[in-house]
Amino acid sequence: MSDQTGGSHGFHLEAPRRAQPFRAALLTASAGVLAQSARSPSAPPPAAPPASATQPPKAAPDMQKVLDALAGLGGKPIETLTPAQARMQPSAADGAKAAMVQQGMSTAPDASVTTQDVPYGSDAQQFARIYKPAAAPANGKPMPVVVYYHGGGWVIADVNTYDSAPRAMAKALNAIVVSVEYRHAPEFKFPAQHDDAAAAYRWTLQNAASWGGDPAKIAVAGESAGGNLAVATAIYARDNRLTVPRYIVSVYPIANSSMTLPSRKDSTNAKPLNAAMLKWFGYYYQTSAADAQDPRLNLVAANLRGLPPTTIINAQIDPLRSDGETLAAAMRTAGVKVEQKTYPGVTHEFFGMAKVVRGAKDANELAVARLKAAFAGAPRR
């Protein structure tokens, strides 16, 4: 899904260069934080967790080139900053873009896919960017629809950061992709983002036909915090008698609030997402440590029965790797048809880097193939 460039997202060159770092992820490593943050984006960061000497697995050469390019942009450690400062740091998408430039590749967004921003709520952040491929089906046949949720730990990043994946998805699937913007923490804490994700899904069902889409052929996808939102929104649709998505693609989702998962330890010092950043996101996102146990965040404890077939994509060098692996196990126990693949030698945010990271290209092709098959099949009963 991403022709890209940036891990979940992209190189929208016209996009403002404000903050959009690695859609890192939230969670819960913050369960140990007693005091939670104020709602101000200038609230100081939490104390750093104890340092660990554990080194992450070695990245593949093409992935390392992106990490080196990102390091060359001079960003500061997110976990040492306020949200306002973090939103101004270079993102993993910027690192992928820099690697593309070094290799003589164009970073211009694919102009064969058009976009339009449309509000679904009253807040300025409650809008969706609607991607439409130039090659619309003949005879005016409605196109499938994918509702896509970007990452950023619910604190940083936005639809500009994550432009490449939904843009590439729209082209590869010949589908309408609705990339959802939502309110950010700490200005708006949990469950505001989950409420927005659900509202945007309901709104998409109501309006897809007016955009040339088929609301009966709908899927959800997302990365990191957005990978969580994709699953949580499918649960919402099931529980509220809405059209349930035909398929879920969840890329390195936040899904398990345990602080002792294997990947929390072996990738504690990974880049571009580390365990200290998980604590940082949770500190700003949660109102109290108890939020980490809410089944909308701790998806492994949610009622997962009756969900649509799901593909979960993970990176080896990522503190969230075990989240996806344990979510897949929980879904299988609940009777959900699920496949989970951990790609070796790649890091969090790799998904949007298909133009420069082979593992990302492979992951994109898997996701597109599964979505195509779901759209071609009979509706779920």
C-alpha atoms as a printed R data frame, in Angstrom:
    type eleno elety resid chain resno       x       y       z
1   ATOM     1    CA   MET     A     1   0.000   0.000   0.000
2   ATOM     2    CA   SER     A     2   2.356   2.498  -0.017
3   ATOM     3    CA   ASP     A     3   4.099   3.630  -2.969
4   ATOM     4    CA   GLN     A     4   6.179   5.326  -0.893
5   ATOM     5    CA   THR     A     5   7.698   6.796   1.082
6   ATOM     6    CA   GLY     A     6   6.890   6.956   4.421
7   ATOM     7    CA   GLY     A     7   5.769   4.357   6.645
8   ATOM     8    CA   SER     A     8   2.432   4.762   6.821
9   ATOM     9    CA   HIS     A     9   2.861   7.629   5.192
10  ATOM    10    CA   GLY     A    10   4.087   9.778   3.164
11  ATOM    11    CA   PHE     A    11   5.511  12.350   1.322
12  ATOM    12    CA   HIS     A    12   2.907  14.732   0.548
13  ATOM    13    CA   LEU     A    13   5.277  17.400  -0.600
14  ATOM    14    CA   GLU     A    14   2.717  20.130  -0.335
15  ATOM    15    CA   ALA     A    15   2.026  19.166   3.221
16  ATOM    16    CA   PRO     A    16   3.127  21.434   6.022
17  ATOM    17    CA   ARG     A    17   6.264  20.202   7.665
18  ATOM    18    CA   ARG     A    18   4.799  20.173  11.106
19  ATOM    19    CA   ALA     A    19   5.166  17.328  13.163
20  ATOM    20    CA   GLN     A    20   4.566  14.139  12.070
21  ATOM    21    CA   PRO     A    21   6.883  11.702  13.280
22  ATOM    22    CA   PHE     A    22   6.761   8.151  13.238
23  ATOM    23    CA   ARG     A    23   3.444   7.085  13.895
24  ATOM    24    CA   ALA     A    24   4.665   5.533  16.725
25  ATOM    25    CA   ALA     A    25   2.379   4.106  19.059
26  ATOM    26    CA   LEU     A    26   0.837   4.578  22.274
27  ATOM    27    CA   LEU     A    27   0.401   2.376  24.862
28  ATOM    28    CA   THR     A    28   0.598   1.337  27.826
29  ATOM    29    CA   ALA     A    29   3.977   1.002  28.795
30  ATOM    30    CA   SER     A    30   2.466   3.796  30.680
31  ATOM    31    CA   ALA     A    31   0.604   1.610  33.053
32  ATOM    32    CA   GLY     A    32   3.291   2.364  35.563
33  ATOM    33    CA   VAL     A    33   2.812   6.104  35.336
34  ATOM    34    CA   LEU     A    34   0.829   7.323  38.295
35  ATOM    35    CA   ALA     A    35   0.266  10.937  37.358
36  ATOM    36    CA   GLN     A    36  -1.057  11.601  33.889
37  ATOM    37    CA   SER     A    37  -0.395  14.643  31.755
38  ATOM    38    CA   ALA     A    38  -2.296  17.866  31.521
39  ATOM    39    CA   ARG     A    39  -4.293  18.579  28.366
40  ATOM    40    CA   SER     A    40  -1.790  21.166  27.227
41  ATOM    41    CA   PRO     A    41   0.454  20.219  24.286
42  ATOM    42    CA   SER     A    42   3.202  22.035  26.186
43  ATOM    43    CA   ALA     A    43   2.946  19.750  29.233
44  ATOM    44    CA   PRO     A    44   6.431  18.454  30.085
45  ATOM    45    CA   PRO     A    45   7.262  14.822  29.324
46  ATOM    46    CA   PRO     A    46   7.237  12.037  31.931
47  ATOM    47    CA   ALA     A    47  10.419  10.830  33.557
48  ATOM    48    CA   ALA     A    48  12.418   8.527  31.333
49  ATOM    49    CA   PRO     A    49  12.269   4.817  32.173
50  ATOM    50    CA   PRO     A    50  15.462   3.096  33.328
51  ATOM    51    CA   ALA     A    51  18.012   2.725  30.565
52  ATOM    52    CA   SER     A    52  18.617  -0.677  29.014
53  ATOM    53    CA   ALA     A    53  21.711  -1.893  27.191
54  ATOM    54    CA   THR     A    54  19.706  -4.328  25.052
55  ATOM    55    CA   GLN     A    55  20.386  -3.792  21.374
56  ATOM    56    CA   PRO     A    56  17.671  -4.505  18.797
57  ATOM    57    CA   PRO     A    57  18.087  -6.993  15.951
58  ATOM    58    CA   LYS     A    58  20.091  -5.831  12.945
59  ATOM    59    CA   ALA     A    59  18.119  -4.045  10.230
60  ATOM    60    CA   ALA     A    60  18.241  -5.134   6.605
61  ATOM    61    CA   PRO     A    61  20.556  -2.925   4.487
62  ATOM    62    CA   ASP     A    62  17.701  -1.103   2.720
63  ATOM    63    CA   MET     A    63  15.950  -0.457   6.032
64  ATOM    64    CA   GLN     A    64  19.206   0.767   7.575
65  ATOM    65    CA   LYS     A    65  19.579   3.316   4.775
66  ATOM    66    CA   VAL     A    66  16.251   4.829   5.798
67  ATOM    67    CA   LEU     A    67  17.217   4.843   9.480
68  ATOM    68    CA   ASP     A    68  20.505   6.545   8.598
69  ATOM    69    CA   ALA     A    69  18.719   9.117   6.447
70  ATOM    70    CA   LEU     A    70  16.265   9.812   9.285
71  ATOM    71    CA   ALA     A    71  19.136  10.238  11.752
72  ATOM    72    CA   GLY     A    72  20.710  12.696   9.326
73  ATOM    73    CA   LEU     A    73  17.667  14.961   9.636
74  ATOM    74    CA   GLY     A    74  18.695  15.785  13.210
75  ATOM    75    CA   GLY     A    75  15.534  14.994  15.096
76  ATOM    76    CA   LYS     A    76  15.492  14.929  18.894
77  ATOM    77    CA   PRO     A    77  14.257  11.937  20.932
78  ATOM    78    CA   ILE     A    78  10.478  12.167  21.071
79  ATOM    79    CA   GLU     A    79  10.377  10.927  24.669
80  ATOM    80    CA   THR     A    80  12.304  14.024  25.825
81  ATOM    81    CA   LEU     A    81   9.914  16.530  24.227
82  ATOM    82    CA   THR     A    82   6.507  18.051  24.775
83  ATOM    83    CA   PRO     A    83   3.799  17.082  22.265
84  ATOM    84    CA   ALA     A    84   4.064  20.507  20.638
85  ATOM    85    CA   GLN     A    85   7.806  19.988  20.140
86  ATOM    86    CA   ALA     A    86   7.382  16.369  19.017
87  ATOM    87    CA   ARG     A    87   4.928  17.411  16.328
88  ATOM    88    CA   MET     A    88   7.693  19.444  14.709
89  ATOM    89    CA   GLN     A    89  10.226  16.625  14.496
90  ATOM    90    CA   PRO     A    90  11.129  14.802  11.281
91  ATOM    91    CA   SER     A    91   9.068  11.650  10.797
92  ATOM    92    CA   ALA     A    92   9.968   8.197   9.566
93  ATOM    93    CA   ALA     A    93   8.209   9.243   6.369
94  ATOM    94    CA   ASP     A    94  10.684  12.106   6.076
95  ATOM    95    CA   GLY     A    95  13.511   9.611   6.544
96  ATOM    96    CA   ALA     A    96  12.166   7.463   3.713
97  ATOM    97    CA   LYS     A    97  11.797  10.533   1.525
98  ATOM    98    CA   ALA     A    98  15.414  11.514   2.253
99  ATOM    99    CA   ALA     A    99  16.536   7.991   1.318
100 ATOM   100    CA   MET     A   100  14.616   8.285  -1.948
101 ATOM   101    CA   VAL     A   101  16.352  11.562  -2.758
102 ATOM   102    CA   GLN     A   102  19.721   9.959  -2.036
103 ATOM   103    CA   GLN     A   103  18.846   7.245  -4.548
104 ATOM   104    CA   GLY     A   104  17.767   9.734  -7.210
105 ATOM   105    CA   MET     A   105  14.058   8.901  -6.925
106 ATOM   106    CA   SER     A   106  11.173  11.339  -7.203
107 ATOM   107    CA   THR     A   107   9.256  12.053  -4.015
108 ATOM   108    CA   ALA     A   108   6.299  13.683  -5.753
109 ATOM   109    CA   PRO     A   109   2.933  12.127  -4.817
110 ATOM   110    CA   ASP     A   110   1.267  10.055  -7.531
111 ATOM   111    CA   ALA     A   111  -0.928  12.559  -9.374
112 ATOM   112    CA   SER     A   112  -3.127   9.811 -10.826
113 ATOM   113    CA   VAL     A   113  -4.920   9.731  -7.478
114 ATOM   114    CA   THR     A   114  -6.890  12.830  -6.485
115 ATOM   115    CA   THR     A   115  -7.773  13.942  -2.976
116 ATOM   116    CA   GLN     A   116 -10.478  15.997  -1.316
117 ATOM   117    CA   ASP     A   117 -10.749  16.908   2.370
118 ATOM   118    CA   VAL     A   118 -14.281  16.679   3.749
119 ATOM   119    CA   PRO     A   119 -15.406  17.312   7.355
120 ATOM   120    CA   TYR     A   120 -17.302  14.608   9.248
121 ATOM   121    CA   GLY     A   121 -17.565  16.566  12.531
122 ATOM   122    CA   SER     A   122 -17.495  20.077  13.929
123 ATOM   123    CA   ASP     A   123 -13.891  20.127  15.202
124 ATOM   124    CA   ALA     A   124 -11.210  21.233  12.744
125 ATOM   125    CA   GLN     A   125  -9.440  17.881  13.145
126 ATOM   126    CA   GLN     A   126 -12.570  15.865  12.357
127 ATOM   127    CA   PHE     A   127 -12.178  15.506   8.613
128 ATOM   128    CA   ALA     A   128 -11.290  12.820   6.119
129 ATOM   129    CA   ARG     A   129  -9.081  12.953   3.051
130 ATOM   130    CA   ILE     A   130 -10.846  11.068   0.271
131 ATOM   131    CA   TYR     A   131  -8.523   9.453  -2.287
132 ATOM   132    CA   LYS     A   132  -9.949   8.534  -5.681
133 ATOM   133    CA   PRO     A   133  -8.096   6.815  -8.530
134 ATOM   134    CA   ALA     A   134  -8.166   8.397 -11.968
135 ATOM   135    CA   ALA     A   135  -9.020   5.036 -13.516
136 ATOM   136    CA   ALA     A   136 -12.620   4.852 -12.332
137 ATOM   137    CA   PRO     A   137 -14.496   1.671 -13.313
138 ATOM   138    CA   ALA     A   138 -16.324   1.640 -16.607
139 ATOM   139    CA   ASN     A   139 -20.097   2.057 -16.698
140 ATOM   140    CA   GLY     A   140 -20.019   4.071 -13.494
141 ATOM   141    CA   LYS     A   141 -19.775   0.921 -11.376
142 ATOM   142    CA   PRO     A   142 -19.316   1.886  -7.699
143 ATOM   143    CA   MET     A   143 -15.845   1.385  -6.272
144 ATOM   144    CA   PRO     A   144 -14.926  -0.480  -3.106
145 ATOM   145    CA   VAL     A   145 -14.132   1.663  -0.073
146 ATOM   146    CA   VAL     A   146 -11.295   1.407   2.457
147 ATOM   147    CA   VAL     A   147 -11.441   3.451   5.667
148 ATOM   148    CA   TYR     A   148  -7.822   4.057   6.681
149 ATOM   149    CA   TYR     A   149  -6.561   5.253  10.076
150 ATOM   150    CA   HIS     A   150  -3.105   6.824  10.406
151 ATOM   151    CA   GLY     A   151  -0.633   6.281  13.228
152 ATOM   152    CA   GLY     A   152   1.211   8.587  15.591
153 ATOM   153    CA   GLY     A   153   0.327   7.249  19.030
154 ATOM   154    CA   TRP     A   154  -2.802   9.413  18.985
155 ATOM   155    CA   VAL     A   155  -0.542  12.374  19.819
156 ATOM   156    CA   ILE     A   156   1.578  13.182  16.733
157 ATOM   157    CA   ALA     A   157   1.342  12.798  12.920
158 ATOM   158    CA   ASP     A   158  -1.638  13.326  10.651
159 ATOM   159    CA   VAL     A   159  -3.042  12.510   7.214
160 ATOM   160    CA   ASN     A   160  -0.214  14.458   5.580
161 ATOM   161    CA   THR     A   161   2.398  12.277   7.264
162 ATOM   162    CA   TYR     A   162   0.548   9.191   6.135
163 ATOM   163    CA   ASP     A   163  -0.257  10.221   2.579
164 ATOM   164    CA   SER     A   164   1.579   7.555   0.620
165 ATOM   165    CA   ALA     A   165  -0.132   4.394   1.894
166 ATOM   166    CA   PRO     A   166  -3.741   5.432   1.242
167 ATOM   167    CA   ARG     A   167  -2.726   7.023  -2.066
168 ATOM   168    CA   ALA     A   168  -1.028   3.836  -3.261
169 ATOM   169    CA   MET     A   169  -3.894   1.716  -1.929
170 ATOM   170    CA   ALA     A   170  -6.462   3.683  -3.897
171 ATOM   171    CA   LYS     A   171  -4.502   3.123  -7.107
172 ATOM   172    CA   ALA     A   172  -3.683  -0.554  -6.536
173 ATOM   173    CA   LEU     A   173  -7.247  -1.471  -5.546
174 ATOM   174    CA   ASN     A   174  -9.040   0.984  -7.860
175 ATOM   175    CA   ALA     A   175 -10.937   1.927  -4.727
176 ATOM   176    CA   ILE     A   176 -11.909   4.994  -2.744
177 ATOM   177    CA   VAL     A   177  -9.748   5.327   0.364
178 ATOM   178    CA   VAL     A   178 -11.026   7.491   3.207
179 ATOM   179    CA   SER     A   179  -8.066   8.568   5.364
180 ATOM   180    CA   VAL     A   180  -9.472   9.704   8.701
181 ATOM   181    CA   GLU     A   181  -8.080  12.597  10.693
182 ATOM   182    CA   TYR     A   182  -9.081  12.648  14.346
183 ATOM   183    CA   ARG     A   183  -8.593  14.784  17.420
184 ATOM   184    CA   HIS     A   184  -5.225  14.377  19.128
185 ATOM   185    CA   ALA     A   185  -4.082  13.938  22.693
186 ATOM   186    CA   PRO     A   186  -3.311  15.466  25.092
187 ATOM   187    CA   GLU     A   187  -5.798  18.142  24.023
188 ATOM   188    CA   PHE     A   188  -8.384  15.371  23.637
189 ATOM   189    CA   LYS     A   189  -7.708  12.219  25.633
190 ATOM   190    CA   PHE     A   190  -8.978   8.657  25.279
191 ATOM   191    CA   PRO     A   191 -11.525   7.717  24.046
192 ATOM   192    CA   ALA     A   192 -11.865  10.778  21.797
193 ATOM   193    CA   GLN     A   193  -9.868   9.192  18.967
194 ATOM   194    CA   HIS     A   194 -11.882   5.981  19.112
195 ATOM   195    CA   ASP     A   195 -15.098   7.998  19.110
196 ATOM   196    CA   ASP     A   196 -13.896   9.915  16.047
197 ATOM   197    CA   ALA     A   197 -12.854   6.728  14.264
198 ATOM   198    CA   ALA     A   198 -16.298   5.237  14.789
199 ATOM   199    CA   ALA     A   199 -18.071   8.444  13.756
200 ATOM   200    CA   ALA     A   200 -16.003   8.641  10.578
201 ATOM   201    CA   TYR     A   201 -16.824   5.025   9.730
202 ATOM   202    CA   ARG     A   202 -20.549   5.620  10.201
203 ATOM   203    CA   TRP     A   203 -20.289   8.816   8.109
204 ATOM   204    CA   THR     A   204 -18.465   6.939   5.359
205 ATOM   205    CA   LEU     A   205 -21.244   4.360   5.154
206 ATOM   206    CA   GLN     A   206 -23.768   7.172   4.803
207 ATOM   207    CA   ASN     A   207 -21.842   9.106   2.154
208 ATOM   208    CA   ALA     A   208 -19.806   6.603   0.156
209 ATOM   209    CA   ALA     A   209 -22.369   6.313  -2.619
210 ATOM   210    CA   SER     A   210 -22.213  10.065  -3.258
211 ATOM   211    CA   TRP     A   211 -18.462   9.726  -3.865
212 ATOM   212    CA   GLY     A   212 -18.890   6.844  -6.303
213 ATOM   213    CA   GLY     A   213 -18.260   4.189  -3.662
214 ATOM   214    CA   ASP     A   214 -20.120   1.016  -2.745
215 ATOM   215    CA   PRO     A   215 -20.898   1.066   1.002
216 ATOM   216    CA   ALA     A   216 -21.529  -2.687   0.874
217 ATOM   217    CA   LYS     A   217 -17.902  -3.249  -0.136
218 ATOM   218    CA   ILE     A   218 -16.051  -1.614   2.721
219 ATOM   219    CA   ALA     A   219 -12.866  -2.554   4.580
220 ATOM   220    CA   VAL     A   220 -10.795  -0.957   7.336
221 ATOM   221    CA   ALA     A   221  -7.023  -0.557   7.534
222 ATOM   222    CA   GLY     A   222  -4.533   1.303   9.675
223 ATOM   223    CA   GLU     A   223  -1.030   1.479  11.087
224 ATOM   224    CA   SER     A   224   0.161   1.554  14.677
225 ATOM   225    CA   ALA     A   225  -2.407   3.603  16.619
226 ATOM   226    CA   GLY     A   226  -4.459   3.379  13.421
227 ATOM   227    CA   GLY     A   227  -4.023  -0.394  13.337
228 ATOM   228    CA   ASN     A   228  -5.702  -0.410  16.727
229 ATOM   229    CA   LEU     A   229  -8.479   1.878  15.467
230 ATOM   230    CA   ALA     A   230  -9.166  -0.398  12.485
231 ATOM   231    CA   VAL     A   231  -9.892  -3.364  14.771
232 ATOM   232    CA   ALA     A   232 -11.711  -1.290  17.397
233 ATOM   233    CA   THR     A   233 -13.931   0.244  14.702
234 ATOM   234    CA   ALA     A   234 -14.830  -3.171  13.293
235 ATOM   235    CA   ILE     A   235 -15.894  -4.148  16.821
236 ATOM   236    CA   TYR     A   236 -17.948  -0.944  17.017
237 ATOM   237    CA   ALA     A   237 -19.647  -1.730  13.711
238 ATOM   238    CA   ARG     A   238 -20.510  -5.250  14.892
239 ATOM   239    CA   ASP     A   239 -21.896  -4.039  18.204
240 ATOM   240    CA   ASN     A   240 -23.924  -1.186  16.686
241 ATOM   241    CA   ARG     A   241 -25.479  -3.157  13.832
242 ATOM   242    CA   LEU     A   242 -23.666  -1.224  11.130
243 ATOM   243    CA   THR     A   243 -22.311  -2.796   7.955
244 ATOM   244    CA   VAL     A   244 -19.345  -4.795   9.230
245 ATOM   245    CA   PRO     A   245 -16.204  -4.328   7.117
246 ATOM   246    CA   ARG     A   246 -15.392  -7.182   4.779
247 ATOM   247    CA   TYR     A   247 -11.769  -7.202   5.839
248 ATOM   248    CA   ILE     A   248  -9.329  -5.728   8.361
249 ATOM   249    CA   VAL     A   249  -5.694  -4.909   7.622
250 ATOM   250    CA   SER     A   250  -3.969  -4.008  10.881
251 ATOM   251    CA   VAL     A   251  -0.324  -2.975  10.602
252 ATOM   252    CA   TYR     A   252   1.811  -3.113  13.778
253 ATOM   253    CA   PRO     A   253  -1.225  -2.307  15.944
254 ATOM   254    CA   ILE     A   254  -1.271  -1.196  19.546
255 ATOM   255    CA   ALA     A   255  -3.137  -4.124  21.046
256 ATOM   256    CA   ASN     A   256  -1.720  -5.407  24.341
257 ATOM   257    CA   SER     A   257  -1.164  -3.443  27.553
258 ATOM   258    CA   SER     A   258   1.290  -5.912  29.075
259 ATOM   259    CA   MET     A   259   4.674  -4.373  29.853
260 ATOM   260    CA   THR     A   260   6.449  -7.741  29.778
261 ATOM   261    CA   LEU     A   261   5.871  -8.751  26.159
262 ATOM   262    CA   PRO     A   262   8.983 -10.125  24.426
263 ATOM   263    CA   SER     A   263   9.207  -7.275  21.935
264 ATOM   264    CA   ARG     A   264   8.986  -4.657  24.673
265 ATOM   265    CA   LYS     A   265  12.319  -6.046  25.836
266 ATOM   266    CA   ASP     A   266  14.209  -7.111  22.709
267 ATOM   267    CA   SER     A   267  13.256  -3.921  20.842
268 ATOM   268    CA   THR     A   268  13.312  -1.544  23.810
269 ATOM   269    CA   ASN     A   269  15.999   0.554  22.056
270 ATOM   270    CA   ALA     A   270  14.718   0.150  18.505
271 ATOM   271    CA   LYS     A   271  14.267   3.043  16.083
272 ATOM   272    CA   PRO     A   272  12.169   4.876  15.070
273 ATOM   273    CA   LEU     A   273   9.941   3.601  17.899
274 ATOM   274    CA   ASN     A   274  11.316   2.562  21.287
275 ATOM   275    CA   ALA     A   275   9.827   1.498  24.611
276 ATOM   276    CA   ALA     A   276  10.377   4.918  26.199
277 ATOM   277    CA   MET     A   277   8.209   6.446  23.475
278 ATOM   278    CA   LEU     A   278   5.428   4.007  24.283
279 ATOM   279    CA   LYS     A   279   5.460   5.309  27.849
280 ATOM   280    CA   TRP     A   280   5.493   8.874  26.503
281 ATOM   281    CA   PHE     A   281   2.455   8.323  24.278
282 ATOM   282    CA   GLY     A   282   0.494   6.633  27.036
283 ATOM   283    CA   TYR     A   283   1.294   9.453  29.455
284 ATOM   284    CA   TYR     A   284  -0.263  12.026  27.140
285 ATOM   285    CA   TYR     A   285  -3.101   9.896  25.822
286 ATOM   286    CA   GLN     A   286  -4.528   8.371  28.977
287 ATOM   287    CA   THR     A   287  -6.512  10.111  31.669
288 ATOM   288    CA   SER     A   288  -5.452   7.440  34.157
289 ATOM   289    CA   ALA     A   289  -3.363   4.282  34.068
290 ATOM   290    CA   ALA     A   290  -6.598   2.294  34.171
291 ATOM   291    CA   ASP     A   291  -7.301   3.359  30.583
292 ATOM   292    CA   ALA     A   292  -4.610   0.944  29.419
293 ATOM   293    CA   GLN     A   293  -6.876  -1.965  30.384
294 ATOM   294    CA   ASP     A   294  -9.860  -0.709  28.386
295 ATOM   295    CA   PRO     A   295 -10.584  -3.335  25.695
296 ATOM   296    CA   ARG     A   296 -10.496  -0.621  23.023
297 ATOM   297    CA   LEU     A   297  -6.776  -0.254  23.791
298 ATOM   298    CA   ASN     A   298  -6.035  -3.695  25.210
299 ATOM   299    CA   LEU     A   299  -7.585  -5.426  22.213
300 ATOM   300    CA   VAL     A   300  -6.407  -8.865  23.293
301 ATOM   301    CA   ALA     A   301  -9.020  -8.665  26.069
302 ATOM   302    CA   ALA     A   302 -11.846  -7.457  23.808
303 ATOM   303    CA   ASN     A   303 -14.747  -9.553  22.526
304 ATOM   304    CA   LEU     A   304 -13.340 -10.449  19.104
305 ATOM   305    CA   ARG     A   305 -16.017 -12.922  18.020
306 ATOM   306    CA   GLY     A   306 -17.704 -12.350  14.692
307 ATOM   307    CA   LEU     A   307 -15.053 -10.034  13.293
308 ATOM   308    CA   PRO     A   308 -14.201 -10.223   9.596
309 ATOM   309    CA   PRO     A   309 -11.111 -11.959   8.211
310 ATOM   310    CA   THR     A   310  -7.988 -10.066   9.239
311 ATOM   311    CA   THR     A   311  -4.375  -9.684   8.179
312 ATOM   312    CA   ILE     A   312  -1.967  -8.413  10.839
313 ATOM   313    CA   ILE     A   313   1.401  -7.152   9.626
314 ATOM   314    CA   ASN     A   314   4.341  -6.672  11.986
315 ATOM   315    CA   ALA     A   315   7.968  -5.605  11.883
316 ATOM   316    CA   GLN     A   316  10.659  -7.662  13.609
317 ATOM   317    CA   ILE     A   317  12.446  -4.621  15.076
318 ATOM   318    CA   ASP     A   318   9.515  -3.011  16.847
319 ATOM   319    CA   PRO     A   319   8.397  -2.920  20.505
320 ATOM   320    CA   LEU     A   320   4.843  -3.449  19.179
321 ATOM   321    CA   ARG     A   321   5.691  -6.719  17.400
322 ATOM   322    CA   SER     A   322   4.282  -8.842  20.222
323 ATOM   323    CA   ASP     A   323   1.073  -6.810  20.204
324 ATOM   324    CA   GLY     A   324   0.245  -8.061  16.726
325 ATOM   325    CA   GLU     A   325   1.345 -11.605  17.453
326 ATOM   326    CA   THR     A   326  -0.763 -11.861  20.621
327 ATOM   327    CA   LEU     A   327  -3.747 -10.165  18.944
328 ATOM   328    CA   ALA     A   328  -3.634 -12.773  16.181
329 ATOM   329    CA   ALA     A   329  -3.660 -15.532  18.790
330 ATOM   330    CA   ALA     A   330  -6.627 -13.945  20.578
331 ATOM   331    CA   MET     A   331  -8.528 -13.591  17.302
332 ATOM   332    CA   ARG     A   332  -7.928 -17.232  16.401
333 ATOM   333    CA   THR     A   333  -9.220 -18.284  19.815
334 ATOM   334    CA   ALA     A   334 -12.339 -16.199  19.105
335 ATOM   335    CA   GLY     A   335 -12.895 -18.006  15.808
336 ATOM   336    CA   VAL     A   336 -11.752 -15.191  13.516
337 ATOM   337    CA   LYS     A   337  -9.947 -16.087  10.288
338 ATOM   338    CA   VAL     A   338  -6.624 -14.304  10.745
339 ATOM   339    CA   GLU     A   339  -3.163 -14.368   9.270
340 ATOM   340    CA   GLN     A   340  -0.224 -12.652  10.931
341 ATOM   341    CA   LYS     A   341   3.171 -12.050   9.359
342 ATOM   342    CA   THR     A   342   6.257 -10.567  10.974
343 ATOM   343    CA   TYR     A   343   8.677  -9.203   8.376
344 ATOM   344    CA   PRO     A   344  12.369  -9.674   9.233
345 ATOM   345    CA   GLY     A   345  14.945  -6.903   9.219
346 ATOM   346    CA   VAL     A   346  12.432  -4.037   9.228
347 ATOM   347    CA   THR     A   347  11.245  -1.555  11.836
348 ATOM   348    CA   HIS     A   348   8.094   0.195  12.945
349 ATOM   349    CA   GLU     A   349   6.881   2.504  10.189
350 ATOM   350    CA   PHE     A   350   8.323   0.360   7.432
351 ATOM   351    CA   PHE     A   351   4.941  -0.194   5.780
352 ATOM   352    CA   GLY     A   352   4.933   3.120   3.907
353 ATOM   353    CA   MET     A   353   8.426   2.667   2.503
354 ATOM   354    CA   ALA     A   354   7.711   0.348  -0.415
355 ATOM   355    CA   LYS     A   355   9.834   2.284  -2.897
356 ATOM   356    CA   VAL     A   356  13.003   1.880  -0.853
357 ATOM   357    CA   VAL     A   357  12.450  -1.118   1.462
358 ATOM   358    CA   ARG     A   358  11.781  -4.536  -0.071
359 ATOM   359    CA   GLY     A   359  10.005  -5.826   3.028
360 ATOM   360    CA   ALA     A   360   7.552  -2.930   2.772
361 ATOM   361    CA   LYS     A   361   6.839  -3.721  -0.870
362 ATOM   362    CA   ASP     A   362   6.127  -7.327   0.069
363 ATOM   363    CA   ALA     A   363   3.859  -6.270   2.946
364 ATOM   364    CA   ASN     A   364   1.957  -3.827   0.735
365 ATOM   365    CA   GLU     A   365   1.400  -6.499  -1.887
366 ATOM   366    CA   LEU     A   366   0.068  -8.904   0.733
367 ATOM   367    CA   ALA     A   367  -2.387  -6.331   2.063
368 ATOM   368    CA   VAL     A   368  -3.592  -5.359  -1.407
369 ATOM   369    CA   ALA     A   369  -4.043  -8.978  -2.453
370 ATOM   370    CA   ARG     A   370  -6.138  -9.759   0.620
371 ATOM   371    CA   LEU     A   371  -8.307  -6.668   0.158
372 ATOM   372    CA   LYS     A   372  -8.848  -7.400  -3.545
373 ATOM   373    CA   ALA     A   373  -9.993 -10.918  -2.738
374 ATOM   374    CA   ALA     A   374 -12.355  -9.653  -0.040
375 ATOM   375    CA   PHE     A   375 -13.927  -7.117  -2.368
376 ATOM   376    CA   ALA     A   376 -14.326  -9.726  -5.123
377 ATOM   377    CA   GLY     A   377 -16.033 -12.230  -2.856
378 ATOM   378    CA   ALA     A   378 -19.620 -12.491  -1.731
379 ATOM   379    CA   PRO     A   379 -20.788 -10.205   1.095
380 ATOM   380    CA   ARG     A   380 -20.454 -11.571   4.626
381 ATOM   381    CA   ARG     A   381 -23.658 -12.809   6.180
